[in-house]
Short mmCIF file of C-alpha atoms in Angstrom, two decimals:
data_model
loop_
_atom_site.label_atom_id
_atom_site.label_comp_id
_atom_site.label_asym_id
_atom_site.label_seq_id
_atom_site.Cartn_x
_atom_site.Cartn_y
_atom_site.Cartn_z
CA THR T 1 99.59 -42.16 -59.94
CA GLY T 2 102.33 -44.60 -58.98
CA GLU T 3 103.08 -45.42 -62.61
CA ARG T 4 106.76 -46.18 -63.28
CA PRO T 5 107.14 -46.79 -67.00
CA TYR T 6 110.93 -46.25 -67.23
CA GLU T 7 112.76 -49.46 -66.36
CA CYS T 8 116.50 -49.99 -66.00
CA PRO T 9 117.57 -52.75 -68.39
CA GLU T 10 120.47 -53.60 -66.10
CA CYS T 11 118.66 -54.27 -62.81
CA GLY T 12 114.94 -53.85 -63.47
CA LYS T 13 114.37 -50.90 -61.13
CA SER T 14 111.68 -48.61 -62.52
CA PHE T 15 111.10 -44.86 -62.39
CA ASN T 16 108.33 -42.37 -63.01
CA GLN T 17 110.56 -40.02 -65.05
CA SER T 18 113.11 -40.79 -67.75
CA SER T 19 115.57 -38.33 -66.16
CA ASN T 20 115.54 -40.37 -62.94
CA LEU T 21 116.35 -43.50 -64.94
CA THR T 22 119.23 -41.67 -66.63
CA VAL T 23 120.70 -40.66 -63.26
CA HIS T 24 120.20 -44.21 -61.92
CA GLN T 25 121.96 -45.82 -64.88
CA ARG T 26 125.12 -43.92 -63.99
CA ARG T 27 125.39 -46.25 -60.98
CA HIS T 28 125.93 -49.10 -63.41
CA THR T 29 128.15 -47.28 -65.89
CA GLY T 30 130.19 -45.26 -63.40
CA GLU T 31 129.66 -42.15 -65.52
CA ARG T 32 130.36 -38.91 -63.62
CA PRO T 33 129.77 -36.05 -66.05
CA TYR T 34 129.81 -33.19 -63.51
CA GLU T 35 133.33 -32.11 -62.62
CA CYS T 36 134.42 -29.60 -59.98
CA PRO T 37 136.50 -26.88 -61.66
CA GLU T 38 138.30 -26.28 -58.37
CA CYS T 39 139.65 -29.76 -57.60
CA GLY T 40 138.63 -32.03 -60.48
CA LYS T 41 136.42 -34.36 -58.43
CA SER T 42 133.52 -35.62 -60.53
CA PHE T 43 129.92 -36.51 -59.72
CA SER T 44 127.05 -38.42 -61.28
CA GLN T 45 124.49 -35.71 -60.42
CA SER T 46 124.71 -31.93 -60.76
CA ALA T 47 123.17 -31.51 -57.29
CA HIS T 48 126.05 -33.48 -55.80
CA LEU T 49 128.55 -31.19 -57.53
CA THR T 50 126.71 -28.13 -56.21
CA ALA T 51 126.81 -29.48 -52.67
CA HIS T 52 130.51 -30.36 -53.05
CA GLN T 53 131.36 -26.86 -54.26
CA ARG T 54 130.09 -25.49 -50.95
CA SER T 55 133.06 -27.18 -49.28
CA HIS T 56 135.41 -24.96 -51.30
CA MET T 57 133.42 -21.80 -50.55
CA GLY T 58 132.90 -22.56 -46.87
CA GLU T 59 129.15 -22.20 -47.42
CA ARG T 60 126.99 -24.03 -44.87
CA PRO T 61 123.40 -23.05 -45.64
CA TYR T 62 121.58 -25.60 -43.45
CA GLU T 63 121.44 -24.33 -39.87
CA CYS T 64 120.03 -26.10 -36.85
CA PRO T 65 117.33 -23.93 -35.26
CA LYS T 66 118.05 -25.46 -31.85
CA CYS T 67 121.80 -24.91 -31.50
CA GLY T 68 122.94 -22.93 -34.55
CA LYS T 69 125.30 -25.57 -35.92
CA SER T 70 125.36 -25.41 -39.72
CA PHE T 71 125.90 -27.98 -42.44
CA ILE T 72 126.81 -28.25 -46.12
CA HIS T 73 124.13 -30.91 -46.77
CA SER T 74 120.49 -30.86 -45.70
CA SER T 75 120.74 -34.58 -44.94
CA ALA T 76 123.45 -33.88 -42.35
CA LEU T 77 121.12 -31.40 -40.63
CA ILE T 78 118.38 -34.03 -40.54
CA VAL T 79 120.72 -36.53 -38.87
CA HIS T 80 122.01 -33.85 -36.48
CA HIS T 81 118.48 -32.88 -35.48
CA ARG T 82 118.00 -36.39 -34.08
CA ILE T 83 120.50 -35.49 -31.34
CA HIS T 84 117.99 -32.94 -30.07
CA THR T 85 114.86 -35.08 -30.53
CA GLY T 86 116.34 -38.36 -29.32
CA GLU T 87 115.02 -40.10 -32.42
CA ARG T 88 116.87 -43.33 -33.22
CA PRO T 89 115.02 -44.79 -36.21
CA PHE T 90 117.42 -47.61 -37.13
CA GLU T 91 116.94 -50.61 -34.88
CA CYS T 92 118.90 -53.85 -34.78
CA GLY T 93 116.53 -56.76 -35.36
CA GLU T 94 118.76 -59.04 -33.33
CA CYS T 95 119.24 -57.14 -30.07
CA GLY T 96 116.93 -54.13 -30.28
CA LYS T 97 119.65 -51.47 -29.98
CA SER T 98 118.79 -48.40 -32.07
CA PHE T 99 120.87 -45.81 -33.88
CA ILE T 100 120.67 -42.29 -35.30
CA GLN T 101 122.19 -43.30 -38.64
CA ARG T 102 121.74 -46.39 -40.80
CA SER T 103 125.52 -46.67 -41.21
CA HIS T 104 125.93 -46.94 -37.43
CA LEU T 105 123.44 -49.83 -37.41
CA THR T 106 125.32 -51.53 -40.24
CA VAL T 107 128.61 -51.33 -38.33
CA HIS T 108 126.89 -52.60 -35.17
CA GLN T 109 125.34 -55.58 -36.97
CA ARG T 110 128.80 -56.86 -37.85
CA SER T 111 129.34 -57.53 -34.12
CA HIS T 112 126.60 -60.19 -34.03
#
């Protein structure tokens, strides 16, 4: 357990499965082999294409059990759920202010 024998020759990051290394290497090469037949936008992972295609179909399968709001991506539901729980897991090390999303913390940190 914990073995990661597949190492990226570009950056040294290692993976437990060769398929995960293959997906990772697309970050370096820019390869995006999965193309949306509807609009032509391309993606590095098939799962990202599948999620994108929901935007064309209007499909929003991830629904908040608290308020009923629905989302295209499960990750968006996770972030949304923090509104109900009050969870703010991303804290500024300089001033202690905390945020629901990492990107909000990143923007905030530029003000210091």
